[in-house]
């Protein structure tokens, strides 16, 4: 059995698992490690205790979750009991689940894996789905946004849209023509610290394969739409809310968590401008957005 301490945003947790369970490379980037002898001594004397513990086990048979069914999808069945939430986790197109997630205490969850599915754990979303991280994040008023997260002149600009719209493409254009840096090509964790919303790294990056750790103040969020004419306009709060809501991970079956997420989105758009960019794949698209973001004097 091996264990490690990880931190995503401001959530610190312990992960205990058998030797044959190897988390993906991107997930391991979030492990907290002592880099020097002095760090080791400090960690022994003043180590911050993890807030949560995940225990991963392997079995030929998955346990049956307790409680009533709260939600059901082709790849997920959610159960709710007095202790907390449990999940049977699967893959679309397969009949049987590959894992069972169970909250067994206030600060502890147990995850049971089917032996034959260990080989699939190198895939970022397959492994991360075992931990139901969005549940821990919303309790910290943090949101998981489907976006390409880039940094330009120390500012985070987030391109968000449904898959296939061109989030990574627009981030690549900014890298090519403006020298920006992409932190994550598919997801960002948004959290408020000291009164300001920041974009943070996330251990899932989709097909972009770009996954890094960096916290950066959010300068603007850009909702993308493909078009032949490049045009940018700032969205009203109602427009911004309706578009952002569809790109944020929200457990709709949990009314309390859904309400909390909506309040967080409202807070986010009250301080961070949200733009609609209709664009093609050209430097002109970069110039169009650059003009709107930095030359209109509104932010």
Coordinates of C-alpha atoms in Angstrom, one line a residue:
X1 CA 0.0 0.0 0.0
X2 CA 1.3 3.5 -0.9
X3 CA 0.0 6.9 0.0
X4 CA 0.6 10.5 -0.9
X5 CA -0.6 14.0 -0.1
X6 CA -2.1 16.1 -2.9
X7 CA -3.4 19.6 -3.3
X8 CA -5.8 20.9 -5.9
X9 CA -6.8 24.5 -5.4
X10 CA -7.0 24.9 -1.6
X11 CA -8.1 21.3 -1.1
X12 CA -5.5 19.0 0.5
X13 CA -6.1 15.3 0.6
X14 CA -4.4 12.0 1.2
X15 CA -4.6 9.2 -1.4
X16 CA -4.0 5.6 -0.3
X17 CA -3.9 2.9 -2.9
X18 CA -2.4 -0.5 -3.8
X19 CA 1.0 -0.5 -5.5
X20 CA -0.5 -1.6 -8.8
X21 CA -2.7 1.5 -9.0
X22 CA -0.7 4.2 -10.7
X23 CA -2.3 7.6 -11.0
X24 CA -1.9 9.4 -14.3
X25 CA 1.1 11.7 -14.8
X26 CA -1.0 14.8 -14.9
X27 CA -2.6 13.9 -11.5
X28 CA 0.8 13.3 -10.0
X29 CA 1.8 16.9 -10.7
X30 CA -0.5 17.9 -7.8
X31 CA 1.4 15.8 -5.3
X32 CA 3.0 17.8 -2.5
X33 CA 6.6 16.8 -2.1
X34 CA 9.5 18.0 0.1
X35 CA 12.2 19.2 -2.1
X36 CA 15.1 19.7 0.4
X37 CA 16.2 18.2 3.7
X38 CA 14.9 21.4 5.4
X39 CA 11.5 20.9 3.8
X40 CA 11.5 17.3 5.2
X41 CA 12.2 18.6 8.7
X42 CA 9.5 21.2 8.4
X43 CA 7.0 18.7 7.1
X44 CA 7.6 16.5 10.1
X45 CA 7.2 19.3 12.6
X46 CA 4.6 21.5 11.0
X47 CA 2.9 19.4 8.4
X48 CA -0.6 20.5 7.4
X49 CA -2.9 17.6 8.0
X50 CA -4.9 16.6 4.9
X51 CA -8.6 17.5 5.0
X52 CA -9.8 14.3 3.3
X53 CA -8.7 10.8 2.7
X54 CA -9.4 8.5 -0.3
X55 CA -8.8 4.8 0.2
X56 CA -8.6 2.9 -3.1
X57 CA -9.0 -0.9 -3.0
X58 CA -9.2 -3.6 -5.7
X59 CA -11.8 -6.4 -5.8
X60 CA -13.4 -8.8 -8.2
X61 CA -16.9 -7.6 -7.1
X62 CA -18.1 -4.1 -6.4
X63 CA -20.0 -3.4 -3.2
X64 CA -23.6 -2.3 -3.5
X65 CA -24.0 1.3 -2.4
X66 CA -26.5 2.1 0.4
X67 CA -29.3 4.6 0.0
X68 CA -31.7 5.7 -2.7
X69 CA -30.9 6.5 -6.3
X70 CA -30.5 10.2 -6.7
X71 CA -29.4 10.3 -10.4
X72 CA -28.8 7.9 -13.2
X73 CA -26.9 8.3 -16.4
X74 CA -25.4 5.7 -18.8
X75 CA -22.0 6.1 -17.2
X76 CA -23.0 7.0 -13.6
X77 CA -25.5 6.0 -10.9
X78 CA -25.6 8.2 -7.8
X79 CA -26.9 7.0 -4.4
X80 CA -27.7 9.2 -1.4
X81 CA -27.8 8.0 2.2
X82 CA -27.5 9.5 5.7
X83 CA -23.7 9.1 5.6
X84 CA -23.2 10.8 2.2
X85 CA -23.1 10.0 -1.4
X86 CA -22.1 6.9 -3.3
X87 CA -21.5 6.2 -7.0
X88 CA -21.3 3.4 -9.4
X89 CA -18.9 4.7 -12.1
X90 CA -18.9 3.3 -15.6
X91 CA -18.2 4.2 -19.2
X92 CA -20.8 5.0 -21.8
X93 CA -21.4 1.9 -24.0
X94 CA -20.6 -0.6 -21.3
X95 CA -23.1 -2.4 -19.2
X96 CA -21.2 -2.8 -15.9
X97 CA -19.5 -0.3 -13.7
X98 CA -15.7 -0.3 -13.2
X99 CA -15.6 1.4 -9.8
X100 CA -17.7 2.2 -6.7
X101 CA -17.2 5.4 -4.7
X102 CA -18.6 5.5 -1.2
X103 CA -18.4 8.3 1.4
X104 CA -18.0 6.4 4.7
X105 CA -17.4 9.4 7.0
X106 CA -17.3 13.2 7.1
X107 CA -13.7 13.3 5.8
X108 CA -13.2 9.9 4.2
X109 CA -14.3 8.0 1.0
X110 CA -13.5 4.5 -0.1
X111 CA -13.2 3.6 -3.8
X112 CA -13.4 0.0 -5.0
X113 CA -11.9 -0.9 -8.4
X114 CA -12.6 -3.9 -10.6
X115 CA -9.4 -5.8 -11.1
X116 CA -9.7 -5.9 -14.9
X117 CA -10.0 -2.1 -15.2
X118 CA -6.7 -1.1 -13.6
X119 CA -5.1 -0.7 -17.0
X120 CA -7.5 2.1 -17.9
X121 CA -6.5 4.3 -15.0
X122 CA -3.7 6.1 -16.9
X123 CA -6.5 8.1 -18.6
X124 CA -7.0 11.4 -16.8
X125 CA -10.8 11.5 -16.6
X126 CA -11.1 7.8 -15.8
X127 CA -8.9 8.2 -12.7
X128 CA -10.2 11.6 -11.6
X129 CA -13.8 10.5 -11.8
X130 CA -13.0 8.0 -9.0
X131 CA -12.7 10.8 -6.4
X132 CA -15.8 12.9 -7.1
X133 CA -13.6 16.0 -6.8
X134 CA -16.3 18.4 -7.8
X135 CA -18.1 17.6 -4.5
X136 CA -15.1 18.8 -2.6
X137 CA -14.6 21.8 -4.7
X138 CA -18.1 23.3 -4.5
X139 CA -17.8 23.1 -0.7
X140 CA -14.9 25.6 -1.1
X141 CA -16.9 27.7 -3.6
X142 CA -14.7 26.6 -6.4
X143 CA -15.9 25.9 -9.9
X144 CA -14.6 23.6 -12.6
X145 CA -14.9 25.3 -16.0
X146 CA -14.6 23.6 -19.4
X147 CA -12.1 26.0 -21.0
X148 CA -8.7 26.5 -22.4
X149 CA -6.8 28.4 -19.7
X150 CA -4.0 30.7 -21.0
X151 CA -1.8 33.3 -19.4
X152 CA -1.0 36.5 -21.2
X153 CA 1.1 39.2 -19.5
X154 CA 0.4 37.7 -16.1
X155 CA -3.4 37.6 -16.7
X156 CA -5.6 34.6 -17.1
X157 CA -7.8 34.5 -20.2
X158 CA -10.2 31.6 -20.4
X159 CA -11.7 30.4 -23.7
X160 CA -14.9 28.4 -23.0
X161 CA -17.3 26.7 -25.4
X162 CA -18.7 23.2 -26.1
X163 CA -16.2 20.6 -27.3
X164 CA -15.0 21.1 -30.9
X165 CA -15.6 24.8 -31.0
X166 CA -12.0 25.7 -31.0
X167 CA -10.9 26.6 -27.5
X168 CA -7.4 25.1 -27.9
X169 CA -7.1 26.6 -31.4
X170 CA -7.7 30.1 -30.2
X171 CA -5.2 29.6 -27.3
X172 CA -2.7 28.4 -29.8
X173 CA -3.2 31.5 -32.0
X174 CA -2.4 33.7 -29.0
X175 CA 0.7 31.6 -28.3
X176 CA 1.8 32.0 -31.9
X177 CA 1.1 35.7 -32.3
X178 CA 1.3 37.1 -28.8
X179 CA 3.6 34.7 -26.9
X180 CA 1.0 33.6 -24.4
X181 CA 1.3 30.3 -22.3
X182 CA -1.4 27.7 -22.0
X183 CA -1.8 26.2 -18.5
X184 CA -4.5 23.7 -19.4
X185 CA -6.1 23.0 -22.7
X186 CA -9.5 21.8 -21.4
X187 CA -10.2 22.6 -17.8
X188 CA -9.6 25.2 -15.1
X189 CA -10.5 25.4 -11.5
X190 CA -11.9 28.8 -10.6
X191 CA -11.6 29.9 -7.0
X192 CA -11.8 33.2 -5.1
X193 CA -8.9 34.2 -2.9
X194 CA -8.5 37.5 -1.0
X195 CA -11.5 39.0 -2.9
X196 CA -10.3 38.1 -6.4
X197 CA -11.2 35.2 -8.7
X198 CA -8.2 33.1 -9.9
X199 CA -7.8 30.3 -12.4
X200 CA -5.9 27.3 -11.1
X201 CA -4.6 24.1 -12.6
X202 CA -6.7 20.9 -12.9
X203 CA -5.6 17.3 -13.4
X204 CA -7.7 16.7 -16.5
X205 CA -6.8 18.3 -19.8
X206 CA -8.7 16.4 -22.5
X207 CA -7.1 15.8 -25.8
X208 CA -5.0 18.9 -25.6
X209 CA -2.5 17.0 -23.4
X210 CA -1.6 20.4 -21.8
X211 CA -1.7 20.3 -18.0
X212 CA 0.3 22.6 -15.7
X213 CA 0.1 24.1 -12.3
X214 CA -0.4 27.8 -12.0
X215 CA -2.7 30.2 -10.1
X216 CA -3.4 33.4 -12.1
X217 CA -5.9 36.3 -11.6
X218 CA -8.7 36.0 -14.1
X219 CA -8.8 39.0 -16.5
X220 CA -11.6 37.8 -18.7
X221 CA -13.7 34.8 -19.9
X222 CA -14.3 34.4 -23.6
X223 CA -17.3 32.4 -24.9
X224 CA -16.4 31.2 -28.4
X225 CA -18.6 30.9 -31.5
X226 CA -17.3 30.0 -34.9
X227 CA -17.9 32.4 -37.7
X228 CA -16.5 34.0 -40.8
X229 CA -16.4 37.5 -39.4
X230 CA -14.4 38.3 -36.3
X231 CA -16.4 40.2 -33.7
X232 CA -16.2 40.5 -29.9
X233 CA -18.9 41.9 -27.6
X234 CA -19.2 42.0 -23.8
X235 CA -22.1 39.9 -22.6
X236 CA -24.7 41.1 -20.1
X237 CA -24.8 39.4 -16.7
X238 CA -27.9 37.3 -17.8
X239 CA -26.2 36.3 -21.1
X240 CA -22.9 35.5 -19.3
X241 CA -24.7 33.4 -16.6
X242 CA -26.6 31.3 -19.1
X243 CA -23.6 30.5 -21.2
X244 CA -21.2 29.9 -18.3
X245 CA -23.7 27.6 -16.5
X246 CA -23.6 25.1 -19.4
X247 CA -19.8 24.8 -19.2
X248 CA -19.4 24.3 -15.5
X249 CA -19.5 21.0 -13.8
X250 CA -22.6 21.0 -11.6
X251 CA -24.2 18.0 -9.8
X252 CA -27.8 18.8 -10.7
X253 CA -29.1 16.1 -8.4
X254 CA -27.8 17.9 -5.3
X255 CA -30.0 21.0 -4.9
X256 CA -27.8 22.5 -2.2
X257 CA -24.7 22.2 -4.3
X258 CA -26.5 23.4 -7.5
X259 CA -27.7 26.6 -5.6
X260 CA -24.2 27.1 -4.3
X261 CA -22.7 26.9 -7.8
X262 CA -25.2 29.4 -9.1
X263 CA -24.4 31.8 -6.4
X264 CA -20.7 31.4 -7.2
X265 CA -21.3 32.0 -10.9
X266 CA -23.2 35.2 -10.1
X267 CA -20.3 36.4 -7.9
X268 CA -17.8 35.5 -10.6
X269 CA -19.5 37.5 -13.4
X270 CA -20.0 40.5 -11.1
X271 CA -16.2 41.0 -11.0
X272 CA -14.9 39.2 -14.2
X273 CA -16.0 40.4 -17.6
X274 CA -17.4 37.7 -20.0
X275 CA -17.1 38.2 -23.7
X276 CA -18.6 36.6 -26.8
X277 CA -16.1 36.1 -29.6
X278 CA -17.3 35.1 -33.0
X279 CA -14.1 34.1 -34.8
X280 CA -12.2 32.3 -37.5
X281 CA -8.7 30.8 -37.3
X282 CA -6.5 33.8 -38.0
X283 CA -4.4 36.5 -36.4
X284 CA -7.3 38.9 -37.0
X285 CA -9.3 36.9 -34.4
X286 CA -6.5 37.6 -31.9
X287 CA -6.4 41.3 -32.8
X288 CA -10.2 41.5 -32.5
X289 CA -10.3 40.0 -29.0
X290 CA -7.2 41.9 -27.9
X291 CA -8.8 45.2 -28.8
X292 CA -12.0 44.3 -26.9
X293 CA -10.1 43.1 -23.8
X294 CA -7.5 45.7 -23.5
X295 CA -8.5 48.9 -25.4
X296 CA -12.1 49.5 -24.4
X297 CA -11.2 50.9 -21.0
X298 CA -14.0 48.9 -19.2
X299 CA -11.7 46.5 -17.3

